[in-house]
Coordinates of C-alpha atoms and ligand atoms in Angstrom, one line a residue:
M1477 CA -83.0 -55.0 -4.9
H1478 CA -80.0 -56.4 -3.0
I1479 CA -79.0 -60.0 -3.7
D1480 CA -76.4 -61.8 -1.6
I1481 CA -75.2 -65.1 -3.0
L1482 CA -73.2 -67.6 -1.0
T1483 CA -71.1 -70.0 -3.0
L1484 CA -67.9 -72.0 -3.1
F1485 CA -67.2 -70.8 -6.6
P1486 CA -67.5 -67.0 -6.8
Q1487 CA -65.7 -67.0 -10.2
M1488 CA -68.7 -68.6 -11.8
F1489 CA -70.7 -65.4 -11.3
Q1490 CA -68.2 -63.1 -12.9
V1491 CA -69.3 -63.3 -16.5
P1492 CA -73.1 -63.4 -16.2
F1493 CA -73.1 -60.3 -14.0
S1494 CA -70.7 -58.3 -16.2
I1495 CA -72.7 -58.3 -19.4
G1496 CA -76.0 -57.5 -20.9
I1497 CA -79.1 -56.8 -18.9
F1498 CA -77.4 -57.6 -15.6
K1499 CA -74.6 -55.2 -16.2
R1500 CA -77.0 -52.4 -17.1
A1501 CA -79.2 -53.1 -14.1
I1502 CA -76.2 -53.1 -11.8
D1503 CA -74.7 -49.9 -13.4
R1504 CA -78.0 -48.2 -13.0
K1505 CA -78.2 -49.3 -9.4
L1506 CA -81.5 -51.1 -9.9
V1507 CA -79.9 -54.2 -8.4
R1508 CA -76.8 -54.9 -6.2
V1509 CA -75.3 -58.3 -6.2
N1510 CA -72.7 -59.4 -3.6
I1511 CA -71.0 -62.7 -4.0
H1512 CA -69.7 -64.3 -0.8
N1513 CA -67.2 -67.2 -0.7
I1514 CA -68.5 -69.6 1.9
R1515 CA -64.8 -70.6 2.5
D1516 CA -64.2 -67.1 4.0
Y1517 CA -66.4 -68.0 6.9
T1518 CA -64.3 -70.9 8.1
H1519 CA -61.9 -70.6 11.0
D1520 CA -59.5 -73.5 10.5
K1521 CA -56.1 -73.3 8.7
H1522 CA -57.3 -75.3 5.7
H1523 CA -60.7 -73.5 5.3
I1524 CA -62.6 -76.8 5.3
V1525 CA -66.2 -76.4 4.2
D1526 CA -67.2 -80.1 3.8
D1527 CA -67.1 -83.3 5.8
Y1528 CA -68.3 -86.9 5.7
A1529 CA -71.9 -87.8 6.4
Y1530 CA -72.7 -89.3 9.8
G1531 CA -73.8 -92.9 9.3
G1532 CA -71.6 -93.3 6.3
G1533 CA -72.4 -93.1 2.6
A1534 CA -70.7 -91.8 -0.5
G1535 CA -69.8 -88.1 -0.9
M1536 CA -69.3 -85.1 1.3
L1537 CA -71.7 -82.7 2.9
L1538 CA -71.4 -78.9 3.3
K1539 CA -70.8 -78.2 7.0
P1540 CA -73.3 -76.0 8.8
E1541 CA -71.0 -73.5 10.6
P1542 CA -69.6 -71.4 7.7
I1543 CA -73.1 -71.2 6.1
F1544 CA -74.8 -70.0 9.3
E1545 CA -72.0 -67.6 10.0
A1546 CA -72.1 -66.2 6.4
V1547 CA -75.8 -65.6 6.6
E1548 CA -75.6 -64.1 10.1
S1549 CA -72.9 -61.7 9.0
I1550 CA -74.9 -60.6 5.9
K1551 CA -78.0 -60.2 8.0
S1552 CA -76.3 -58.0 10.6
D1553 CA -75.2 -55.6 7.9
I1554 CA -78.7 -55.5 6.3
Y1555 CA -80.4 -54.7 9.5
L1556 CA -78.1 -51.8 10.0
E1557 CA -78.9 -50.6 6.6
Q1558 CA -82.6 -50.8 6.4
G1559 CA -84.3 -52.4 9.4
A1560 CA -85.5 -55.9 9.8
D1561 CA -87.9 -56.5 6.9
E1562 CA -88.7 -59.9 5.6
L1563 CA -85.7 -61.5 4.1
P1564 CA -86.0 -64.8 2.1
I1565 CA -83.0 -67.1 2.7
I1566 CA -83.2 -69.4 -0.2
L1567 CA -81.3 -72.7 -0.6
L1568 CA -80.9 -73.9 -4.2
T1569 CA -81.4 -77.6 -4.1
P1570 CA -83.1 -80.3 -6.2
Q1571 CA -85.3 -80.9 -3.1
G1572 CA -86.9 -77.4 -3.3
R1573 CA -90.2 -76.2 -4.7
L1574 CA -90.1 -76.1 -8.5
F1575 CA -89.1 -72.6 -9.8
S1576 CA -91.7 -70.9 -12.1
Q1577 CA -92.5 -67.5 -13.5
Q1578 CA -95.0 -67.1 -10.6
I1579 CA -92.2 -67.6 -8.0
A1580 CA -90.0 -65.2 -10.0
H1581 CA -92.7 -62.6 -9.6
E1582 CA -93.1 -63.4 -5.9
L1583 CA -89.4 -63.0 -5.3
S1584 CA -89.2 -59.8 -7.3
K1585 CA -91.3 -58.0 -4.6
Y1586 CA -88.6 -58.3 -1.9
S1587 CA -86.0 -55.7 -1.4
H1588 CA -83.4 -58.3 -0.5
L1589 CA -82.7 -61.9 -1.2
I1590 CA -80.0 -64.3 0.1
L1591 CA -79.3 -67.3 -2.1
I1592 CA -77.2 -70.3 -0.9
C1593 CA -75.6 -72.5 -3.5
G1594 CA -75.3 -76.1 -2.2
H1595 CA -72.5 -78.4 -3.3
Y1596 CA -71.1 -81.9 -3.0
E1597 CA -73.7 -84.5 -2.0
G1598 CA -75.8 -81.9 -0.1
V1599 CA -75.9 -79.6 2.8
D1600 CA -76.2 -80.5 6.5
E1601 CA -79.9 -80.8 7.4
R1602 CA -79.7 -78.1 10.1
V1603 CA -79.2 -75.6 7.4
H1604 CA -82.5 -76.8 5.8
E1605 CA -84.3 -76.8 9.1
H1606 CA -83.0 -73.8 11.0
L1607 CA -81.5 -71.3 8.6
V1608 CA -83.3 -71.2 5.2
T1609 CA -86.8 -69.9 4.8
D1610 CA -87.3 -71.3 1.3
K1611 CA -85.8 -74.0 -1.0
I1612 CA -85.9 -73.8 -4.7
S1613 CA -85.2 -76.4 -7.5
I1614 CA -85.0 -75.3 -11.1
G1615 CA -86.0 -78.7 -12.4
D1616 CA -86.1 -82.4 -11.8
Y1617 CA -82.5 -83.1 -12.6
V1618 CA -79.3 -82.8 -10.5
L1619 CA -76.7 -80.2 -11.2
S1620 CA -73.2 -80.4 -9.7
G1621 CA -73.9 -77.3 -7.6
G1622 CA -76.5 -74.6 -6.9
E1623 CA -74.6 -71.9 -8.8
L1624 CA -76.3 -72.3 -12.2
A1625 CA -79.6 -72.6 -10.5
A1626 CA -78.9 -69.4 -8.6
M1627 CA -78.1 -67.6 -11.9
V1628 CA -81.4 -68.9 -13.4
V1629 CA -83.4 -67.6 -10.4
V1630 CA -81.6 -64.2 -10.3
D1631 CA -81.9 -63.7 -14.1
A1632 CA -85.7 -64.4 -14.0
V1633 CA -86.2 -62.1 -11.0
V1634 CA -84.0 -59.2 -12.1
R1635 CA -85.6 -58.8 -15.5
L1636 CA -88.9 -58.3 -13.7
L1637 CA -87.7 -55.4 -11.7
P1638 CA -89.0 -52.0 -12.8
G1639 CA -86.7 -50.3 -15.2
V1640 CA -84.5 -53.2 -16.0
L1641 CA -85.9 -54.1 -19.4
G1642 CA -86.3 -51.4 -22.0
S1643 CA -90.1 -51.8 -22.2
E1644 CA -92.3 -53.0 -19.3
A1645 CA -94.7 -54.4 -21.9
S1646 CA -92.2 -57.0 -23.0
V1647 CA -92.4 -58.6 -19.6
L1648 CA -96.2 -58.7 -19.7
N1649 CA -96.3 -60.7 -22.9
D1650 CA -93.5 -63.2 -22.1
S1651 CA -94.1 -66.8 -22.3
H1652 CA -95.6 -67.9 -19.0
A1653 CA -96.4 -64.4 -17.8
T1654 CA -100.0 -64.8 -19.1
G1655 CA -100.0 -68.5 -18.2
L1656 CA -99.7 -69.2 -22.0
L1657 CA -96.7 -69.6 -24.2
E1658 CA -95.9 -66.4 -26.2
Y1659 CA -97.2 -66.1 -29.8
S1660 CA -94.9 -66.4 -32.8
Q1661 CA -93.0 -63.2 -33.7
Y1662 CA -91.4 -62.1 -36.9
T1663 CA -89.0 -59.4 -38.0
R1664 CA -87.8 -58.3 -41.4
P1665 CA -87.5 -59.5 -44.2
A1666 CA -91.2 -60.1 -44.9
V1667 CA -90.2 -63.0 -47.1
Y1668 CA -87.1 -65.1 -46.3
R1669 CA -86.3 -68.1 -48.5
G1670 CA -89.8 -68.1 -49.7
W1671 CA -91.3 -68.2 -46.2
S1672 CA -93.6 -65.3 -45.6
V1673 CA -94.6 -63.4 -42.5
P1674 CA -98.4 -64.0 -41.8
E1675 CA -100.4 -61.4 -43.8
V1676 CA -102.3 -60.1 -40.7
L1677 CA -99.0 -58.8 -39.1
L1678 CA -98.4 -56.6 -42.1
S1679 CA -102.0 -55.3 -42.2
G1680 CA -101.6 -52.5 -39.7
N1681 CA -104.9 -53.6 -38.1
H1682 CA -104.1 -53.7 -34.4
A1683 CA -107.3 -55.3 -33.3
Q1684 CA -106.8 -58.1 -35.8
I1685 CA -103.2 -58.5 -34.8
A1686 CA -104.1 -58.7 -31.1
K1687 CA -106.7 -61.3 -31.9
W1688 CA -104.3 -63.4 -34.1
R1689 CA -101.7 -63.3 -31.3
R1690 CA -104.2 -64.4 -28.6
E1691 CA -105.2 -67.3 -30.8
Q1692 CA -101.6 -68.2 -31.6
A1693 CA -100.7 -68.2 -28.0
I1694 CA -103.6 -70.5 -27.2
Q1695 CA -102.9 -72.8 -30.2
R1696 CA -99.2 -73.3 -29.5
T1697 CA -99.8 -73.8 -25.7
L1698 CA -102.3 -76.5 -26.7
E1699 CA -99.7 -78.1 -29.0
R1700 CA -96.6 -77.8 -26.8
R1701 CA -97.7 -77.6 -23.2
P1702 CA -101.4 -78.5 -22.9
E1703 CA -101.2 -78.8 -19.2
L1704 CA -100.6 -75.1 -18.9
L1705 CA -104.0 -74.3 -20.4
D1706 CA -105.8 -75.8 -17.3
K1707 CA -104.1 -73.2 -15.1
A1708 CA -104.2 -70.2 -17.5
N1709 CA -106.6 -67.5 -16.7
L1710 CA -108.5 -67.5 -20.1
S1711 CA -111.5 -65.3 -21.0
L1712 CA -114.7 -67.1 -22.1
E1713 CA -113.7 -66.4 -25.7
G1714 CA -110.2 -67.9 -25.1
R1715 CA -111.6 -71.0 -23.4
Q1716 CA -114.1 -71.6 -26.3
L1717 CA -111.3 -71.2 -28.8
A1718 CA -109.1 -73.6 -26.9
E1719 CA -111.9 -76.1 -26.9
R1720 CA -112.5 -75.7 -30.7
L1721 CA -108.8 -76.1 -31.4
S1722 CA -108.5 -79.1 -29.1
L1723 CA -111.4 -80.8 -30.8
R1724 CA -109.9 -80.0 -34.2
G1725 CA -106.7 -81.7 -33.2
K1726 CA -108.4 -85.0 -32.2
Ligands
LIG272 N1 -78.5 -78.1 -7.1 C1 -78.3 -79.2 -7.8 N2 -79.4 -79.5 -8.6 C2 -80.2 -78.5 -8.5 C3 -81.5 -78.2 -9.1 N3 -82.1 -79.0 -10.0 N4 -82.1 -77.0 -8.7 C4 -81.5 -76.2 -7.8 N5 -80.4 -76.4 -7.2 C5 -79.7 -77.6 -7.5

């Protein structure tokens, strides 16, 4: 997968992409990330990227020209490389659709993504209307720019790409992958400060362990994020268990 990120602060991406899973994925050529400075696409002496809003009001807006030109320049290179396939152009903005594991899966299917990090009080509306194909928010709060949001999206997408994580199974059981929160997990020691690991996990009985984990996932989802259960794809057995646990909690 190729990911192009347009930003006013390229330095912000240096650390996240140079360590851990990202670094490994980049080194193994599973993903290629190019960071573009929006300022490089200005033509004036002072490299101005923002301006006052027509009609007045506090704060500055990102001007459309450098953003359009940056995207057009990236697109022209891509088409030379691999033909015109579908190319999401995503603006990170608190006005976007709310990011989720499902959207991460959806984005992980593309061979190329372009992410645009907004800044200041916002971005000229013509970018929303005539350039981007998608707008994503990572939550109902306002960040000072789209960079952290872009990192969140890229992290969630890249770890889903085949070969990026050590074990594919670890992605399948993630919280939210199944529509439920993930079950509790324990490692050694078996007893720590008097707190024991649940017996069943030491039993070696894989069927019992799988059953315990399913129940755990349902129980903690019910306790912590009950609204997720309505959307989760539960078996009849799972649904009956959720109902029993829910009645017990009343
Ligand atoms: N830019 C500012 N706030 C944001 C948010 N919540 N999500 C995505 N981009 C943003």
